[in-house]
């Protein structure tokens, strides 16, 4: 996103829960073991509590450097929600540099001490007991130095140091990073109703939002049972589990609230969900702008919020509402439309560029 733009014309293919057209029957049973199918078009109006706290902090920090939110690095707006789908490419290598440096810093000194003791033992007439004591003192001294030096040198490495070393290659590296990130970038597009999932290698899987089934997946780990939101394309059975859009959560209601946010976002007949990441763009979406005008919403609610005070006050009620909401009573508006049109007829109505079915 290079500049703030008003909402473009909404296409007739955009998602509207109250106007879901007839769809072909799913080629396979939609019930999946260990995964709970989520209803479509039944809104709770609840946003994820933990995710909201993290996003509000991110929003407030980011505004300090980019108050207009015009940078391409801000991946949520009134038109698209963008996220990475598994692929990290060069970004992973950049993040690997400080890890390599810390290992080098901590163990290079020990290696030098060891080499010095071996040399002293071979060339000097010093008792082995004394060498052990000297080695222990030098090793502890080096570890103390490494503990002090790690944050200082790592911060310098990731800012000044790396910038100096990579400066001659900055344009090439930035271009490659942008290409790598774009290659791994997926998105939910509110204006077109399309979902685009990155497959890597410059390939993307694109299809209408109404063709995806959302599931809450159980992730079994040593510390317990966790949950995440996954997506399955109904007509090709392609599944997308590892997306940065949905992290693994200890609370099931947190994931259910995230699904509520996503389908509310995609429904162009409804205002944008009131989440921190979208606040700078609410006035650019006509439906949302009218809603905020009617309700008198503070346009800077999340940006000016005292997060710590909110967590102790109003946030307590938000969390209670999330955990106590009758999620099991939601009713799906999509399922009744399945099987009401043949696959052959439906193919003729799909948007251009959609993955073949």
mmCIF file of C-alpha atoms in Angstrom:
data_model
loop_
_atom_site.group_PDB
_atom_site.id
_atom_site.type_symbol
_atom_site.label_atom_id
_atom_site.label_comp_id
_atom_site.label_asym_id
_atom_site.label_seq_id
_atom_site.Cartn_x
_atom_site.Cartn_y
_atom_site.Cartn_z
ATOM 1 C CA UNK A 1 0.000 0.000 0.000
ATOM 2 C CA UNK A 2 1.720 3.150 -1.173
ATOM 3 C CA UNK A 3 -1.055 5.678 -0.482
ATOM 4 C CA UNK A 4 -4.471 5.842 1.151
ATOM 5 C CA UNK A 5 -7.188 5.364 -1.425
ATOM 6 C CA UNK A 6 -10.973 5.287 -1.081
ATOM 7 C CA UNK A 7 -12.770 2.037 -1.634
ATOM 8 C CA UNK A 8 -12.894 1.175 -5.354
ATOM 9 C CA UNK A 9 -16.107 0.037 -6.958
ATOM 10 C CA UNK A 10 -17.371 -3.141 -5.339
ATOM 11 C CA UNK A 11 -17.670 -5.951 -7.867
ATOM 12 C CA UNK A 12 -20.817 -8.015 -8.173
ATOM 13 C CA UNK A 13 -18.685 -11.014 -7.114
ATOM 14 C CA UNK A 14 -17.933 -9.490 -3.715
ATOM 15 C CA UNK A 15 -19.128 -11.497 -0.729
ATOM 16 C CA UNK A 16 -22.534 -10.724 0.801
ATOM 17 C CA UNK A 17 -23.796 -13.260 3.305
ATOM 18 C CA UNK A 18 -27.439 -12.407 2.674
ATOM 19 C CA UNK A 19 -27.016 -12.859 -1.085
ATOM 20 C CA UNK A 20 -25.106 -16.121 -1.412
ATOM 21 C CA UNK A 21 -25.935 -17.624 -4.798
ATOM 22 C CA UNK A 22 -26.597 -21.337 -5.383
ATOM 23 C CA UNK A 23 -23.416 -23.429 -5.181
ATOM 24 C CA UNK A 24 -22.450 -26.921 -6.369
ATOM 25 C CA UNK A 25 -22.444 -29.737 -3.877
ATOM 26 C CA UNK A 26 -19.123 -30.502 -2.215
ATOM 27 C CA UNK A 27 -17.458 -33.546 -3.850
ATOM 28 C CA UNK A 28 -16.545 -34.863 -0.388
ATOM 29 C CA UNK A 29 -18.117 -34.874 3.033
ATOM 30 C CA UNK A 30 -17.444 -31.601 4.787
ATOM 31 C CA UNK A 31 -17.197 -33.221 8.202
ATOM 32 C CA UNK A 32 -13.538 -33.770 9.102
ATOM 33 C CA UNK A 33 -12.170 -35.648 12.114
ATOM 34 C CA UNK A 34 -10.582 -33.308 14.640
ATOM 35 C CA UNK A 35 -11.670 -30.193 12.748
ATOM 36 C CA UNK A 36 -14.832 -28.174 13.373
ATOM 37 C CA UNK A 37 -16.549 -26.669 10.341
ATOM 38 C CA UNK A 38 -17.487 -23.018 10.915
ATOM 39 C CA UNK A 39 -20.784 -21.444 9.816
ATOM 40 C CA UNK A 40 -20.881 -18.578 7.328
ATOM 41 C CA UNK A 41 -22.974 -15.408 7.646
ATOM 42 C CA UNK A 42 -23.741 -15.737 11.351
ATOM 43 C CA UNK A 43 -22.006 -12.839 13.081
ATOM 44 C CA UNK A 44 -21.216 -12.499 16.761
ATOM 45 C CA UNK A 45 -19.673 -9.037 16.524
ATOM 46 C CA UNK A 46 -16.798 -10.172 18.735
ATOM 47 C CA UNK A 47 -13.110 -9.522 18.083
ATOM 48 C CA UNK A 48 -10.251 -11.672 19.472
ATOM 49 C CA UNK A 49 -9.244 -10.385 22.903
ATOM 50 C CA UNK A 50 -5.575 -11.414 22.908
ATOM 51 C CA UNK A 51 -5.091 -10.515 19.258
ATOM 52 C CA UNK A 52 -6.665 -7.109 19.880
ATOM 53 C CA UNK A 53 -4.185 -6.272 22.649
ATOM 54 C CA UNK A 54 -1.229 -7.233 20.466
ATOM 55 C CA UNK A 55 -2.599 -5.353 17.453
ATOM 56 C CA UNK A 56 -3.370 -2.213 19.473
ATOM 57 C CA UNK A 57 0.224 -2.131 20.712
ATOM 58 C CA UNK A 58 1.487 -2.654 17.163
ATOM 59 C CA UNK A 59 -0.816 0.073 15.862
ATOM 60 C CA UNK A 60 0.336 2.636 18.415
ATOM 61 C CA UNK A 61 4.022 1.858 17.882
ATOM 62 C CA UNK A 62 3.723 1.951 14.110
ATOM 63 C CA UNK A 63 1.940 5.313 14.082
ATOM 64 C CA UNK A 64 5.025 6.934 15.610
ATOM 65 C CA UNK A 65 7.029 6.308 12.429
ATOM 66 C CA UNK A 66 4.253 6.279 9.816
ATOM 67 C CA UNK A 67 1.315 8.341 11.133
ATOM 68 C CA UNK A 68 -0.545 8.190 7.804
ATOM 69 C CA UNK A 69 -0.076 4.429 7.413
ATOM 70 C CA UNK A 70 1.062 4.797 3.818
ATOM 71 C CA UNK A 71 3.908 2.276 3.993
ATOM 72 C CA UNK A 72 3.631 -0.921 1.988
ATOM 73 C CA UNK A 73 4.708 -2.774 5.142
ATOM 74 C CA UNK A 74 1.259 -2.282 6.752
ATOM 75 C CA UNK A 75 -0.595 -5.293 5.379
ATOM 76 C CA UNK A 76 -4.195 -4.661 6.503
ATOM 77 C CA UNK A 77 -6.464 -2.003 5.010
ATOM 78 C CA UNK A 78 -10.041 -1.446 3.822
ATOM 79 C CA UNK A 79 -9.407 -3.343 0.562
ATOM 80 C CA UNK A 80 -7.191 -6.296 1.425
ATOM 81 C CA UNK A 81 -5.901 -8.330 4.330
ATOM 82 C CA UNK A 82 -2.502 -9.639 3.316
ATOM 83 C CA UNK A 83 -0.447 -12.256 5.139
ATOM 84 C CA UNK A 84 2.398 -14.688 4.554
ATOM 85 C CA UNK A 85 1.710 -18.301 3.697
ATOM 86 C CA UNK A 86 4.679 -20.380 4.949
ATOM 87 C CA UNK A 87 7.338 -18.893 2.639
ATOM 88 C CA UNK A 88 9.946 -16.619 4.251
ATOM 89 C CA UNK A 89 12.805 -16.745 1.732
ATOM 90 C CA UNK A 90 15.490 -14.105 2.199
ATOM 91 C CA UNK A 91 13.698 -12.637 5.203
ATOM 92 C CA UNK A 92 14.518 -15.835 7.090
ATOM 93 C CA UNK A 93 18.184 -15.471 6.158
ATOM 94 C CA UNK A 94 18.240 -11.894 7.420
ATOM 95 C CA UNK A 95 16.759 -13.024 10.730
ATOM 96 C CA UNK A 96 19.366 -15.789 10.879
ATOM 97 C CA UNK A 97 22.298 -13.332 10.947
ATOM 98 C CA UNK A 98 21.928 -12.297 14.617
ATOM 99 C CA UNK A 99 21.560 -15.932 15.684
ATOM 100 C CA UNK A 100 24.830 -16.827 13.949
ATOM 101 C CA UNK A 101 26.511 -13.805 15.524
ATOM 102 C CA UNK A 102 25.396 -14.726 19.067
ATOM 103 C CA UNK A 103 26.716 -18.280 18.672
ATOM 104 C CA UNK A 104 30.015 -16.913 17.342
ATOM 105 C CA UNK A 105 30.300 -14.372 20.162
ATOM 106 C CA UNK A 106 29.681 -16.907 22.911
ATOM 107 C CA UNK A 107 31.821 -19.770 21.671
ATOM 108 C CA UNK A 108 34.674 -18.083 19.813
ATOM 109 C CA UNK A 109 36.186 -16.870 23.087
ATOM 110 C CA UNK A 110 35.947 -20.338 24.601
ATOM 111 C CA UNK A 111 37.660 -21.752 21.538
ATOM 112 C CA UNK A 112 40.511 -19.236 21.927
ATOM 113 C CA UNK A 113 40.852 -20.080 25.635
ATOM 114 C CA UNK A 114 40.971 -23.780 24.817
ATOM 115 C CA UNK A 115 43.591 -23.238 22.117
ATOM 116 C CA UNK A 116 45.679 -21.129 24.494
ATOM 117 C CA UNK A 117 45.592 -23.747 27.245
ATOM 118 C CA UNK A 118 46.634 -26.521 24.843
ATOM 119 C CA UNK A 119 49.515 -24.384 23.571
ATOM 120 C CA UNK A 120 50.604 -23.513 27.110
ATOM 121 C CA UNK A 121 50.464 -27.147 28.147
ATOM 122 C CA UNK A 122 52.696 -28.137 25.200
ATOM 123 C CA UNK A 123 55.253 -25.332 25.495
ATOM 124 C CA UNK A 124 55.302 -24.154 29.100
ATOM 125 C CA UNK A 125 56.114 -25.986 32.275
ATOM 126 C CA UNK A 126 52.868 -25.247 34.079
ATOM 127 C CA UNK A 127 51.014 -27.736 36.254
ATOM 128 C CA UNK A 128 47.810 -29.029 34.700
ATOM 129 C CA UNK A 129 45.857 -28.091 37.837
ATOM 130 C CA UNK A 130 46.892 -24.485 37.454
ATOM 131 C CA UNK A 131 45.945 -24.534 33.754
ATOM 132 C CA UNK A 132 42.482 -25.854 34.659
ATOM 133 C CA UNK A 133 41.989 -23.050 37.175
ATOM 134 C CA UNK A 134 43.202 -20.437 34.667
ATOM 135 C CA UNK A 135 40.942 -21.917 31.984
ATOM 136 C CA UNK A 136 37.932 -21.816 34.298
ATOM 137 C CA UNK A 137 38.554 -18.193 35.262
ATOM 138 C CA UNK A 138 39.061 -17.119 31.629
ATOM 139 C CA UNK A 139 35.953 -19.015 30.493
ATOM 140 C CA UNK A 140 33.756 -17.456 33.188
ATOM 141 C CA UNK A 141 35.187 -14.045 32.390
ATOM 142 C CA UNK A 142 34.403 -14.523 28.712
ATOM 143 C CA UNK A 143 30.830 -15.628 29.426
ATOM 144 C CA UNK A 144 30.347 -12.540 31.616
ATOM 145 C CA UNK A 145 31.655 -10.382 28.776
ATOM 146 C CA UNK A 146 29.418 -12.192 26.242
ATOM 147 C CA UNK A 147 26.317 -11.620 28.406
ATOM 148 C CA UNK A 148 27.073 -7.897 28.434
ATOM 149 C CA UNK A 149 28.108 -7.687 24.799
ATOM 150 C CA UNK A 150 25.267 -9.711 23.240
ATOM 151 C CA UNK A 151 22.476 -7.081 23.295
ATOM 152 C CA UNK A 152 24.844 -4.215 22.495
ATOM 153 C CA UNK A 153 26.586 -5.842 19.551
ATOM 154 C CA UNK A 154 23.440 -7.529 18.200
ATOM 155 C CA UNK A 155 21.534 -4.247 18.108
ATOM 156 C CA UNK A 156 24.477 -2.601 16.350
ATOM 157 C CA UNK A 157 24.751 -5.505 13.908
ATOM 158 C CA UNK A 158 21.042 -5.320 12.939
ATOM 159 C CA UNK A 159 21.142 -1.564 12.488
ATOM 160 C CA UNK A 160 24.427 0.194 11.763
ATOM 161 C CA UNK A 161 26.632 -2.828 11.120
ATOM 162 C CA UNK A 162 24.415 -4.694 8.706
ATOM 163 C CA UNK A 163 23.374 -1.460 7.063
ATOM 164 C CA UNK A 164 27.028 -0.573 6.432
ATOM 165 C CA UNK A 165 27.922 -4.008 5.070
ATOM 166 C CA UNK A 166 24.833 -4.303 2.872
ATOM 167 C CA UNK A 167 24.640 -0.668 1.764
ATOM 168 C CA UNK A 168 26.247 -1.276 -1.670
ATOM 169 C CA UNK A 169 23.711 -4.041 -2.321
ATOM 170 C CA UNK A 170 20.687 -2.280 -0.772
ATOM 171 C CA UNK A 171 18.638 -1.821 -3.937
ATOM 172 C CA UNK A 172 19.247 -5.360 -5.145
ATOM 173 C CA UNK A 173 18.476 -6.878 -1.741
ATOM 174 C CA UNK A 174 15.320 -4.797 -1.239
ATOM 175 C CA UNK A 175 14.106 -5.748 -4.694
ATOM 176 C CA UNK A 176 14.770 -9.421 -3.977
ATOM 177 C CA UNK A 177 13.099 -9.219 -0.560
ATOM 178 C CA UNK A 178 10.039 -7.521 -2.035
ATOM 179 C CA UNK A 179 9.813 -10.207 -4.706
ATOM 180 C CA UNK A 180 10.242 -12.972 -2.131
ATOM 181 C CA UNK A 181 7.591 -11.520 0.175
ATOM 182 C CA UNK A 182 5.197 -10.938 -2.702
ATOM 183 C CA UNK A 183 5.773 -14.501 -3.833
ATOM 184 C CA UNK A 184 4.765 -15.758 -0.394
ATOM 185 C CA UNK A 185 1.982 -13.214 0.126
ATOM 186 C CA UNK A 186 -1.624 -14.355 0.385
ATOM 187 C CA UNK A 187 -4.675 -12.136 0.732
ATOM 188 C CA UNK A 188 -8.389 -11.807 1.418
ATOM 189 C CA UNK A 189 -9.797 -9.151 -0.933
ATOM 190 C CA UNK A 190 -12.918 -7.373 0.333
ATOM 191 C CA UNK A 191 -13.636 -5.507 -2.902
ATOM 192 C CA UNK A 192 -13.595 -8.554 -5.199
ATOM 193 C CA UNK A 193 -14.609 -11.333 -2.814
ATOM 194 C CA UNK A 194 -11.536 -13.308 -3.883
ATOM 195 C CA UNK A 195 -9.021 -15.246 -1.800
ATOM 196 C CA UNK A 196 -5.473 -15.680 -3.046
ATOM 197 C CA UNK A 197 -3.210 -18.245 -1.389
ATOM 198 C CA UNK A 198 0.514 -18.329 -2.176
ATOM 199 C CA UNK A 199 1.841 -21.694 -3.331
ATOM 200 C CA UNK A 200 5.478 -20.624 -3.764
ATOM 201 C CA UNK A 201 7.511 -20.375 -6.905
ATOM 202 C CA UNK A 202 5.456 -17.419 -8.085
ATOM 203 C CA UNK A 203 2.254 -19.479 -8.128
ATOM 204 C CA UNK A 204 -1.005 -18.560 -6.380
ATOM 205 C CA UNK A 205 -4.263 -20.369 -5.758
ATOM 206 C CA UNK A 206 -7.150 -17.956 -6.275
ATOM 207 C CA UNK A 207 -10.869 -18.589 -5.795
ATOM 208 C CA UNK A 208 -14.013 -16.867 -4.425
ATOM 209 C CA UNK A 209 -14.358 -16.619 -0.654
ATOM 210 C CA UNK A 210 -17.641 -18.587 -0.769
ATOM 211 C CA UNK A 211 -15.734 -21.622 -2.093
ATOM 212 C CA UNK A 212 -13.645 -21.932 1.087
ATOM 213 C CA UNK A 213 -14.703 -23.806 4.188
ATOM 214 C CA UNK A 214 -13.157 -22.633 7.461
ATOM 215 C CA UNK A 215 -12.339 -25.110 10.211
ATOM 216 C CA UNK A 216 -11.052 -24.821 13.748
ATOM 217 C CA UNK A 217 -8.205 -27.305 13.895
ATOM 218 C CA UNK A 218 -6.970 -28.933 17.103
ATOM 219 C CA UNK A 219 -3.201 -28.948 17.496
ATOM 220 C CA UNK A 220 -1.968 -31.498 20.036
ATOM 221 C CA UNK A 221 1.287 -30.566 21.754
ATOM 222 C CA UNK A 222 3.102 -31.726 24.877
ATOM 223 C CA UNK A 223 1.777 -28.785 26.852
ATOM 224 C CA UNK A 224 -1.837 -29.397 25.867
ATOM 225 C CA UNK A 225 -4.456 -28.854 23.168
ATOM 226 C CA UNK A 226 -4.273 -25.701 21.063
ATOM 227 C CA UNK A 227 -6.378 -24.318 18.211
ATOM 228 C CA UNK A 228 -5.960 -22.534 14.888
ATOM 229 C CA UNK A 229 -8.084 -21.508 11.921
ATOM 230 C CA UNK A 230 -7.491 -23.396 8.663
ATOM 231 C CA UNK A 231 -9.026 -23.123 5.200
ATOM 232 C CA UNK A 232 -10.112 -25.824 2.778
ATOM 233 C CA UNK A 233 -11.148 -25.139 -0.796
ATOM 234 C CA UNK A 234 -14.384 -27.072 -1.082
ATOM 235 C CA UNK A 235 -14.122 -28.108 -4.728
ATOM 236 C CA UNK A 236 -10.433 -29.010 -5.057
ATOM 237 C CA UNK A 237 -9.814 -30.125 -1.448
ATOM 238 C CA UNK A 238 -6.699 -27.969 -1.294
ATOM 239 C CA UNK A 239 -6.049 -27.139 2.357
ATOM 240 C CA UNK A 240 -4.145 -24.227 3.848
ATOM 241 C CA UNK A 241 -3.002 -24.852 7.410
ATOM 242 C CA UNK A 242 0.173 -22.848 7.967
ATOM 243 C CA UNK A 243 -0.756 -19.237 7.331
ATOM 244 C CA UNK A 244 0.357 -16.193 9.276
ATOM 245 C CA UNK A 245 -3.266 -15.026 9.341
ATOM 246 C CA UNK A 246 -4.113 -17.441 12.150
ATOM 247 C CA UNK A 247 -1.611 -18.339 14.842
ATOM 248 C CA UNK A 248 -1.971 -21.275 17.230
ATOM 249 C CA UNK A 249 -4.021 -20.234 20.264
ATOM 250 C CA UNK A 250 -4.658 -21.829 23.641
ATOM 251 C CA UNK A 251 -8.232 -20.501 23.646
ATOM 252 C CA UNK A 252 -10.751 -21.879 21.185
ATOM 253 C CA UNK A 253 -12.937 -18.794 21.531
ATOM 254 C CA UNK A 254 -10.012 -16.662 20.360
ATOM 255 C CA UNK A 255 -9.980 -18.560 17.061
ATOM 256 C CA UNK A 256 -13.763 -18.445 16.736
ATOM 257 C CA UNK A 257 -13.636 -14.669 17.180
ATOM 258 C CA UNK A 258 -10.959 -14.441 14.493
ATOM 259 C CA UNK A 259 -13.240 -16.233 12.027
ATOM 260 C CA UNK A 260 -16.012 -13.795 12.962
ATOM 261 C CA UNK A 261 -13.669 -10.906 12.144
ATOM 262 C CA UNK A 262 -12.665 -12.372 8.793
ATOM 263 C CA UNK A 263 -16.134 -13.084 7.455
ATOM 264 C CA UNK A 264 -17.349 -9.690 8.693
ATOM 265 C CA UNK A 265 -14.449 -8.086 6.844
ATOM 266 C CA UNK A 266 -15.273 -9.915 3.620
ATOM 267 C CA UNK A 267 -19.000 -9.054 3.765
ATOM 268 C CA UNK A 268 -19.226 -5.721 1.907
ATOM 269 C CA UNK A 269 -22.776 -5.154 3.155
ATOM 270 C CA UNK A 270 -21.402 -4.743 6.682
ATOM 271 C CA UNK A 271 -18.983 -2.217 8.202
ATOM 272 C CA UNK A 272 -15.397 -3.281 8.741
ATOM 273 C CA UNK A 273 -14.829 -5.152 12.004
ATOM 274 C CA UNK A 274 -13.672 -2.776 14.738
ATOM 275 C CA UNK A 275 -10.135 -4.143 15.091
ATOM 276 C CA UNK A 276 -7.029 -1.971 15.649
ATOM 277 C CA UNK A 277 -5.277 -2.827 12.373
ATOM 278 C CA UNK A 278 -8.174 -1.458 10.307
ATOM 279 C CA UNK A 279 -8.880 1.724 12.267
ATOM 280 C CA UNK A 280 -6.774 4.085 10.066
ATOM 281 C CA UNK A 281 -8.825 3.034 7.036
ATOM 282 C CA UNK A 282 -12.409 2.974 8.316
ATOM 283 C CA UNK A 283 -13.264 6.361 6.793
ATOM 284 C CA UNK A 284 -12.288 5.063 3.331
ATOM 285 C CA UNK A 285 -14.956 2.353 3.299
ATOM 286 C CA UNK A 286 -18.389 3.932 2.572
ATOM 287 C CA UNK A 287 -20.434 1.420 4.587
ATOM 288 C CA UNK A 288 -18.069 1.714 7.538
ATOM 289 C CA UNK A 289 -17.862 5.508 7.356
ATOM 290 C CA UNK A 290 -21.664 5.797 7.461
ATOM 291 C CA UNK A 291 -21.862 3.323 10.354
ATOM 292 C CA UNK A 292 -19.251 5.238 12.359
ATOM 293 C CA UNK A 293 -21.049 8.511 11.679
ATOM 294 C CA UNK A 294 -24.359 7.086 12.920
ATOM 295 C CA UNK A 295 -22.821 5.531 16.039
ATOM 296 C CA UNK A 296 -20.477 8.428 16.828
ATOM 297 C CA UNK A 297 -17.443 6.166 16.993
ATOM 298 C CA UNK A 298 -14.214 7.867 18.064
ATOM 299 C CA UNK A 299 -12.027 7.629 14.928
ATOM 300 C CA UNK A 300 -8.906 7.296 17.112
ATOM 301 C CA UNK A 301 -10.267 4.882 19.707
ATOM 302 C CA UNK A 302 -7.511 2.270 19.349
ATOM 303 C CA UNK A 303 -4.684 4.687 18.579
ATOM 304 C CA UNK A 304 -5.279 6.770 21.712
ATOM 305 C CA UNK A 305 -6.305 3.899 23.979
ATOM 306 C CA UNK A 306 -4.576 3.352 27.333
ATOM 307 C CA UNK A 307 -4.095 -0.376 26.784
ATOM 308 C CA UNK A 308 -3.164 -1.243 30.380
ATOM 309 C CA UNK A 309 -6.210 0.564 31.765
ATOM 310 C CA UNK A 310 -8.433 -1.051 29.111
ATOM 311 C CA UNK A 311 -7.241 -4.540 30.046
ATOM 312 C CA UNK A 312 -8.218 -3.931 33.674
ATOM 313 C CA UNK A 313 -11.533 -2.289 32.839
ATOM 314 C CA UNK A 314 -13.555 -2.575 29.655
ATOM 315 C CA UNK A 315 -11.335 -5.352 28.314
ATOM 316 C CA UNK A 316 -12.484 -7.667 31.106
ATOM 317 C CA UNK A 317 -16.035 -7.441 29.776
ATOM 318 C CA UNK A 318 -14.821 -8.004 26.209
ATOM 319 C CA UNK A 319 -13.054 -11.198 27.248
ATOM 320 C CA UNK A 320 -16.070 -12.387 29.219
ATOM 321 C CA UNK A 321 -18.352 -11.785 26.238
ATOM 322 C CA UNK A 322 -15.971 -13.754 24.010
ATOM 323 C CA UNK A 323 -15.738 -16.786 26.307
ATOM 324 C CA UNK A 324 -19.461 -16.870 27.175
ATOM 325 C CA UNK A 325 -20.879 -16.261 23.704
ATOM 326 C CA UNK A 326 -23.090 -19.186 22.495
ATOM 327 C CA UNK A 327 -20.861 -20.064 19.553
ATOM 328 C CA UNK A 328 -22.621 -23.398 19.007
ATOM 329 C CA UNK A 329 -25.928 -21.659 18.217
ATOM 330 C CA UNK A 330 -24.695 -19.922 15.072
ATOM 331 C CA UNK A 331 -26.487 -20.958 11.869
ATOM 332 C CA UNK A 332 -24.825 -21.195 8.472
ATOM 333 C CA UNK A 333 -26.287 -19.270 5.538
ATOM 334 C CA UNK A 334 -24.021 -20.977 2.994
ATOM 335 C CA UNK A 335 -24.769 -24.660 3.575
ATOM 336 C CA UNK A 336 -28.417 -24.460 2.369
ATOM 337 C CA UNK A 337 -27.157 -23.176 -0.999
ATOM 338 C CA UNK A 338 -24.984 -26.240 -1.678
ATOM 339 C CA UNK A 339 -26.258 -28.604 -4.341
ATOM 340 C CA UNK A 340 -28.672 -26.077 -5.852
ATOM 341 C CA UNK A 341 -26.689 -25.711 -9.078
ATOM 342 C CA UNK A 342 -24.621 -28.120 -11.169
ATOM 343 C CA UNK A 343 -20.855 -27.831 -11.321
ATOM 344 C CA UNK A 344 -20.983 -27.239 -15.086
ATOM 345 C CA UNK A 345 -23.378 -24.315 -14.721
ATOM 346 C CA UNK A 346 -21.461 -22.838 -11.790
ATOM 347 C CA UNK A 347 -18.160 -22.878 -13.689
ATOM 348 C CA UNK A 348 -19.581 -20.414 -16.183
ATOM 349 C CA UNK A 349 -20.273 -17.879 -13.433
ATOM 350 C CA UNK A 350 -16.900 -17.954 -11.648
ATOM 351 C CA UNK A 351 -14.579 -14.912 -11.872
ATOM 352 C CA UNK A 352 -11.814 -14.964 -14.449
ATOM 353 C CA UNK A 353 -8.491 -16.140 -13.059
ATOM 354 C CA UNK A 354 -10.021 -18.513 -10.525
ATOM 355 C CA UNK A 355 -8.340 -21.895 -10.054
ATOM 356 C CA UNK A 356 -9.988 -24.522 -12.302
ATOM 357 C CA UNK A 357 -12.547 -26.800 -10.688
#
